[in-house]
């Protein structure tokens, strides 16, 4: 059993670092198997040496983020704890000088930094590459970060518009039986994209940019016959496309554009299953092609409740 004491030099930040009713300290204790006692701006950590080192890194990272006025919610704390086991993230998410991390996405409402190991190369690819396939389970930030990067490029003028799409109905886009006009028919399927937009732009800006056509949210079928230039194009739930639909979508790519295709190859809902998935077919055909990047997430990258990662493992792991 070892012991370590940390002193924070800005006592007025301590309540935010510890969280309401010390919930951040409790989360660290539960995940890392350490005991933490706090008095004023001093924290004492007891436990195994390796666990103490991780707990120290987590607290220092939370402290640095609080000094940068970043949002610290329970999901962020869980992500920081998970990332503390990744030594390759030194200098990106655990900067000792308290400066800004090297990988980030700035939007009108928040600044996003990596919350898992795979989010680091993904965010780098979003800022650099033309076509990106983002593969992995729900809760890993694939679509959310893509929308955030798209918003960041729109507000800086790097692109003129955002095109956000997904198969409107998983099994073939048959919308006629749903009540209402076309917008009312497809909105429920596009809700995750709306949520990401509202997290990164003020509501009035989202509405104004949609009305002006700067942001277009549409089912995949609406992409036919178009060439999308000077745009950031995102296809969500891409595992539920057919190979023909995926080819149609990819060939919409125009000059000065960026395209992100997000999906979970293990959650194919179209008839025929994974064999008939346009996402799986495209990755097999295009992986390694110059200008195209593939990022693969797994259960350890889930940034929701830790239980979600364990559920993914139970369904998709070696014993599934």
Coordinates of C-alpha atoms in Angstrom, one line a residue:
X1 CA 0.0 0.0 0.0
X2 CA 1.4 3.4 -1.0
X3 CA 0.4 7.0 -0.4
X4 CA 0.7 10.2 -2.3
X5 CA -0.3 13.8 -1.6
X6 CA -1.2 16.4 -4.2
X7 CA -1.6 20.2 -3.5
X8 CA -3.6 22.3 -5.9
X9 CA -2.5 26.0 -6.1
X10 CA -5.9 27.5 -7.0
X11 CA -8.2 26.6 -4.1
X12 CA -11.2 28.4 -5.7
X13 CA -11.3 25.7 -8.4
X14 CA -11.4 22.7 -6.0
X15 CA -15.1 22.4 -5.8
X16 CA -15.3 22.1 -9.6
X17 CA -12.4 19.6 -9.7
X18 CA -14.0 17.4 -7.0
X19 CA -17.5 17.7 -8.4
X20 CA -20.8 18.0 -6.6
X21 CA -20.7 16.0 -3.4
X22 CA -17.2 14.9 -4.4
X23 CA -18.7 12.7 -7.2
X24 CA -15.5 13.0 -9.3
X25 CA -13.4 11.6 -6.4
X26 CA -15.9 8.8 -5.9
X27 CA -15.7 7.9 -9.6
X28 CA -11.9 7.7 -9.5
X29 CA -12.0 5.6 -6.3
X30 CA -14.5 3.2 -7.8
X31 CA -12.7 2.8 -11.2
X32 CA -9.1 2.6 -9.9
X33 CA -9.5 1.0 -6.5
X34 CA -7.9 3.8 -4.5
X35 CA -8.9 5.7 -1.4
X36 CA -8.9 9.5 -1.7
X37 CA -9.2 12.0 1.2
X38 CA -9.4 15.7 0.7
X39 CA -8.7 18.6 3.0
X40 CA -8.8 22.1 1.6
X41 CA -6.7 22.1 -1.5
X42 CA -4.8 19.0 -0.6
X43 CA -5.6 15.5 -1.7
X44 CA -4.2 12.3 -0.3
X45 CA -4.4 9.1 -2.4
X46 CA -3.8 5.6 -1.0
X47 CA -3.6 2.3 -2.9
X48 CA -1.4 0.3 -5.2
X49 CA 1.4 2.4 -6.7
X50 CA 0.2 2.0 -10.3
X51 CA -3.4 3.0 -9.4
X52 CA -2.2 6.0 -7.4
X53 CA -0.2 7.2 -10.4
X54 CA -3.3 6.9 -12.6
X55 CA -5.4 8.7 -10.0
X56 CA -2.9 11.5 -9.8
X57 CA -2.9 11.9 -13.6
X58 CA -6.7 11.9 -13.7
X59 CA -6.9 14.6 -11.0
X60 CA -4.2 16.7 -12.7
X61 CA -6.0 16.4 -16.0
X62 CA -9.3 17.4 -14.5
X63 CA -7.6 20.4 -12.8
X64 CA -6.0 21.5 -16.1
X65 CA -9.3 21.3 -17.9
X66 CA -11.0 23.3 -15.2
X67 CA -8.3 26.0 -15.5
X68 CA -9.1 26.1 -19.3
X69 CA -12.8 26.5 -18.5
X70 CA -13.7 23.2 -20.1
X71 CA -16.9 21.4 -19.2
X72 CA -16.3 18.6 -16.7
X73 CA -19.3 16.3 -16.6
X74 CA -19.5 12.7 -15.3
X75 CA -18.9 11.3 -18.9
X76 CA -15.8 13.5 -19.2
X77 CA -14.5 12.2 -15.9
X78 CA -15.1 8.6 -16.9
X79 CA -13.3 9.2 -20.2
X80 CA -10.3 10.8 -18.5
X81 CA -10.0 7.8 -16.2
X82 CA -10.1 5.4 -19.2
X83 CA -7.5 7.5 -21.0
X84 CA -5.2 7.5 -18.0
X85 CA -4.2 4.0 -19.0
X86 CA -3.0 5.2 -22.5
X87 CA 0.7 6.3 -22.2
X88 CA 0.6 7.3 -25.9
X89 CA -1.7 10.2 -24.9
X90 CA 1.0 12.1 -22.9
X91 CA 1.3 15.7 -24.2
X92 CA -2.2 15.5 -25.8
X93 CA -4.6 15.0 -22.9
X94 CA -2.3 15.3 -19.9
X95 CA -0.2 18.4 -20.5
X96 CA 1.7 19.4 -17.3
X97 CA 1.8 23.1 -18.2
X98 CA -1.9 23.4 -18.2
X99 CA -1.9 24.7 -21.8
X100 CA -4.4 23.8 -24.5
X101 CA -4.2 20.2 -25.8
X102 CA -2.8 19.7 -29.3
X103 CA -5.9 18.0 -30.6
X104 CA -9.2 19.8 -30.3
X105 CA -12.3 21.0 -32.1
X106 CA -13.5 24.5 -31.4
X107 CA -17.2 25.4 -32.0
X108 CA -19.4 28.3 -30.9
X109 CA -20.6 26.6 -27.8
X110 CA -17.8 24.3 -26.7
X111 CA -14.3 23.1 -27.3
X112 CA -14.0 19.3 -27.7
X113 CA -10.9 17.3 -26.8
X114 CA -10.3 13.5 -27.1
X115 CA -12.1 11.4 -24.7
X116 CA -10.7 8.0 -25.8
X117 CA -7.5 6.7 -27.3
X118 CA -9.0 6.2 -30.8
X119 CA -10.6 9.7 -30.8
X120 CA -7.1 11.2 -31.0
X121 CA -6.3 9.8 -34.5
X122 CA -9.9 10.3 -35.5
X123 CA -9.9 14.0 -34.6
X124 CA -6.6 14.4 -36.4
X125 CA -8.0 12.7 -39.5
X126 CA -11.1 14.9 -39.4
X127 CA -8.9 18.0 -39.6
X128 CA -6.6 16.5 -42.3
X129 CA -8.2 13.9 -44.6
X130 CA -10.7 14.1 -47.4
X131 CA -12.7 10.9 -46.9
X132 CA -12.9 9.1 -43.6
X133 CA -14.6 5.8 -42.7
X134 CA -15.4 5.8 -38.9
X135 CA -16.3 2.3 -37.8
X136 CA -17.4 1.1 -34.3
X137 CA -20.1 0.7 -31.7
X138 CA -22.5 3.4 -30.5
X139 CA -21.2 5.8 -27.9
X140 CA -17.7 6.2 -29.3
X141 CA -18.3 9.8 -30.7
X142 CA -18.1 8.9 -34.4
X143 CA -21.0 11.1 -35.6
X144 CA -20.8 13.7 -32.8
X145 CA -17.2 14.6 -33.5
X146 CA -17.8 14.6 -37.3
X147 CA -20.6 17.1 -36.8
X148 CA -18.5 19.2 -34.5
X149 CA -15.6 19.3 -37.0
X150 CA -18.1 20.2 -39.8
X151 CA -19.5 23.0 -37.7
X152 CA -16.0 24.3 -36.9
X153 CA -15.1 24.3 -40.6
X154 CA -18.4 26.1 -41.5
X155 CA -18.0 28.9 -39.0
X156 CA -14.4 29.5 -40.1
X157 CA -15.3 29.5 -43.8
X158 CA -13.3 26.4 -44.7
X159 CA -16.5 25.0 -46.3
X160 CA -19.6 26.7 -47.5
X161 CA -22.2 24.2 -46.3
X162 CA -22.9 21.0 -44.3
X163 CA -24.7 18.1 -45.8
X164 CA -25.8 15.6 -43.1
X165 CA -27.5 12.4 -44.2
X166 CA -28.4 8.9 -43.1
X167 CA -30.7 6.1 -44.4
X168 CA -34.1 7.5 -43.3
X169 CA -35.5 4.0 -42.5
X170 CA -33.0 1.2 -41.8
X171 CA -34.7 -1.3 -44.1
X172 CA -35.0 0.5 -47.4
X173 CA -36.1 4.1 -46.8
X174 CA -39.8 3.4 -47.2
X175 CA -41.3 6.6 -45.7
X176 CA -44.8 6.6 -47.1
X177 CA -46.5 5.0 -44.2
X178 CA -45.3 7.6 -41.8
X179 CA -47.7 10.6 -41.1
X180 CA -46.8 14.2 -42.1
X181 CA -44.8 15.9 -44.8
X182 CA -41.3 14.8 -45.8
X183 CA -39.5 16.8 -43.0
X184 CA -41.8 15.3 -40.4
X185 CA -41.3 11.8 -41.8
X186 CA -37.5 11.9 -41.7
X187 CA -36.8 14.0 -38.6
X188 CA -37.1 11.2 -36.1
X189 CA -34.3 9.3 -37.9
X190 CA -32.1 12.3 -38.0
X191 CA -32.5 13.3 -34.4
X192 CA -29.0 12.4 -33.3
X193 CA -27.6 14.7 -36.0
X194 CA -29.9 17.6 -34.7
X195 CA -28.7 16.9 -31.2
X196 CA -25.0 17.2 -32.2
X197 CA -25.7 20.4 -34.1
X198 CA -27.5 22.0 -31.1
X199 CA -24.6 21.0 -28.8
X200 CA -22.1 22.9 -31.0
X201 CA -24.1 25.9 -32.4
X202 CA -26.7 28.2 -30.7
X203 CA -30.3 27.1 -31.6
X204 CA -31.0 30.3 -33.5
X205 CA -27.9 29.8 -35.7
X206 CA -28.9 26.2 -36.4
X207 CA -32.3 27.3 -37.5
X208 CA -31.0 30.2 -39.6
X209 CA -28.4 28.1 -41.3
X210 CA -30.9 25.3 -42.1
X211 CA -33.3 27.9 -43.5
X212 CA -30.6 29.4 -45.7
X213 CA -29.4 26.1 -47.0
X214 CA -25.9 26.3 -45.3
X215 CA -26.9 23.2 -43.3
X216 CA -28.9 20.5 -45.1
X217 CA -30.2 17.5 -43.3
X218 CA -31.7 15.0 -45.7
X219 CA -32.3 11.2 -46.2
X220 CA -29.7 9.4 -48.3
X221 CA -32.1 9.1 -51.3
X222 CA -32.0 12.9 -51.7
X223 CA -28.2 12.7 -52.7
X224 CA -28.8 11.2 -56.1
X225 CA -27.7 13.2 -59.1
X226 CA -25.8 15.8 -57.1
X227 CA -22.2 16.9 -57.0
X228 CA -21.3 18.3 -53.5
X229 CA -18.5 20.8 -53.7
X230 CA -17.1 23.1 -51.0
X231 CA -19.1 21.0 -48.5
X232 CA -18.6 18.8 -45.4
X233 CA -20.7 15.7 -46.0
X234 CA -21.6 13.2 -43.3
X235 CA -23.3 9.9 -43.7
X236 CA -24.5 8.4 -40.5
X237 CA -25.7 4.8 -39.9
X238 CA -23.9 3.8 -43.1
X239 CA -24.0 0.1 -42.3
X240 CA -27.6 0.2 -43.4
X241 CA -26.9 1.2 -47.0
X242 CA -26.6 -1.2 -49.9
X243 CA -23.5 -1.3 -52.0
X244 CA -25.3 0.6 -54.8
X245 CA -26.4 3.3 -52.3
X246 CA -22.9 3.6 -50.9
X247 CA -21.4 3.9 -54.4
X248 CA -23.9 6.6 -55.2
X249 CA -23.1 8.5 -52.1
X250 CA -19.3 8.3 -52.4
X251 CA -19.4 9.5 -56.0
X252 CA -21.2 12.7 -54.9
X253 CA -17.8 13.9 -53.6
X254 CA -16.8 17.2 -55.2
X255 CA -13.9 19.7 -55.2
X256 CA -12.8 21.2 -51.8
X257 CA -15.1 18.9 -49.9
X258 CA -14.7 16.5 -47.0
X259 CA -16.7 13.3 -46.4
X260 CA -17.2 11.2 -43.3
X261 CA -19.0 7.9 -43.3
X262 CA -20.0 6.6 -39.9
X263 CA -21.4 3.2 -39.0
X264 CA -21.3 0.1 -36.9
X265 CA -20.5 -3.0 -39.1
X266 CA -22.0 -5.2 -36.3
X267 CA -25.4 -3.5 -36.3
X268 CA -26.7 -4.0 -39.9
X269 CA -30.5 -3.9 -40.0
X270 CA -31.1 -4.2 -43.8
X271 CA -32.3 -7.5 -45.2
X272 CA -29.5 -9.9 -45.8
X273 CA -27.3 -8.6 -43.0
X274 CA -23.6 -7.7 -43.1
X275 CA -23.1 -9.5 -46.5
X276 CA -25.3 -6.8 -48.2
X277 CA -24.0 -3.8 -46.3
X278 CA -22.6 -1.0 -48.4
X279 CA -20.4 0.1 -45.6
X280 CA -18.6 -3.3 -45.3
X281 CA -18.3 -3.5 -49.1
X282 CA -16.9 0.0 -49.4
X283 CA -14.3 -0.5 -46.6
X284 CA -13.1 -3.8 -48.3
X285 CA -12.8 -2.1 -51.6
X286 CA -11.3 1.3 -50.6
X287 CA -9.1 0.7 -47.5
X288 CA -5.6 1.7 -48.5
X289 CA -6.7 3.9 -51.3
X290 CA -4.7 7.2 -51.2
X291 CA -6.8 10.0 -49.7
X292 CA -9.1 7.6 -47.7
X293 CA -8.7 6.9 -44.0
X294 CA -10.3 4.2 -41.9
X295 CA -10.6 4.6 -38.2
X296 CA -11.9 1.7 -36.1
X297 CA -13.3 2.2 -32.6
X298 CA -14.0 -0.6 -30.1
X299 CA -15.7 -1.0 -26.7
X300 CA -12.8 0.6 -24.9
X301 CA -13.6 3.8 -26.8
X302 CA -17.2 4.1 -25.5
X303 CA -17.5 7.4 -23.8
X304 CA -20.9 6.9 -22.3
X305 CA -21.4 5.1 -19.0
X306 CA -18.7 2.4 -18.5
X307 CA -21.4 -0.2 -18.4
X308 CA -22.1 0.5 -22.1
X309 CA -18.6 -0.7 -23.0
X310 CA -19.2 -3.9 -21.0
X311 CA -22.5 -4.4 -22.8
X312 CA -20.8 -4.0 -26.2
X313 CA -18.2 -6.6 -25.1
X314 CA -20.9 -9.0 -24.1
X315 CA -22.6 -8.8 -27.5
X316 CA -19.5 -8.5 -29.7
X317 CA -16.5 -9.8 -27.7
X318 CA -14.8 -13.2 -28.1
X319 CA -17.4 -15.0 -26.0
X320 CA -20.4 -13.5 -27.9

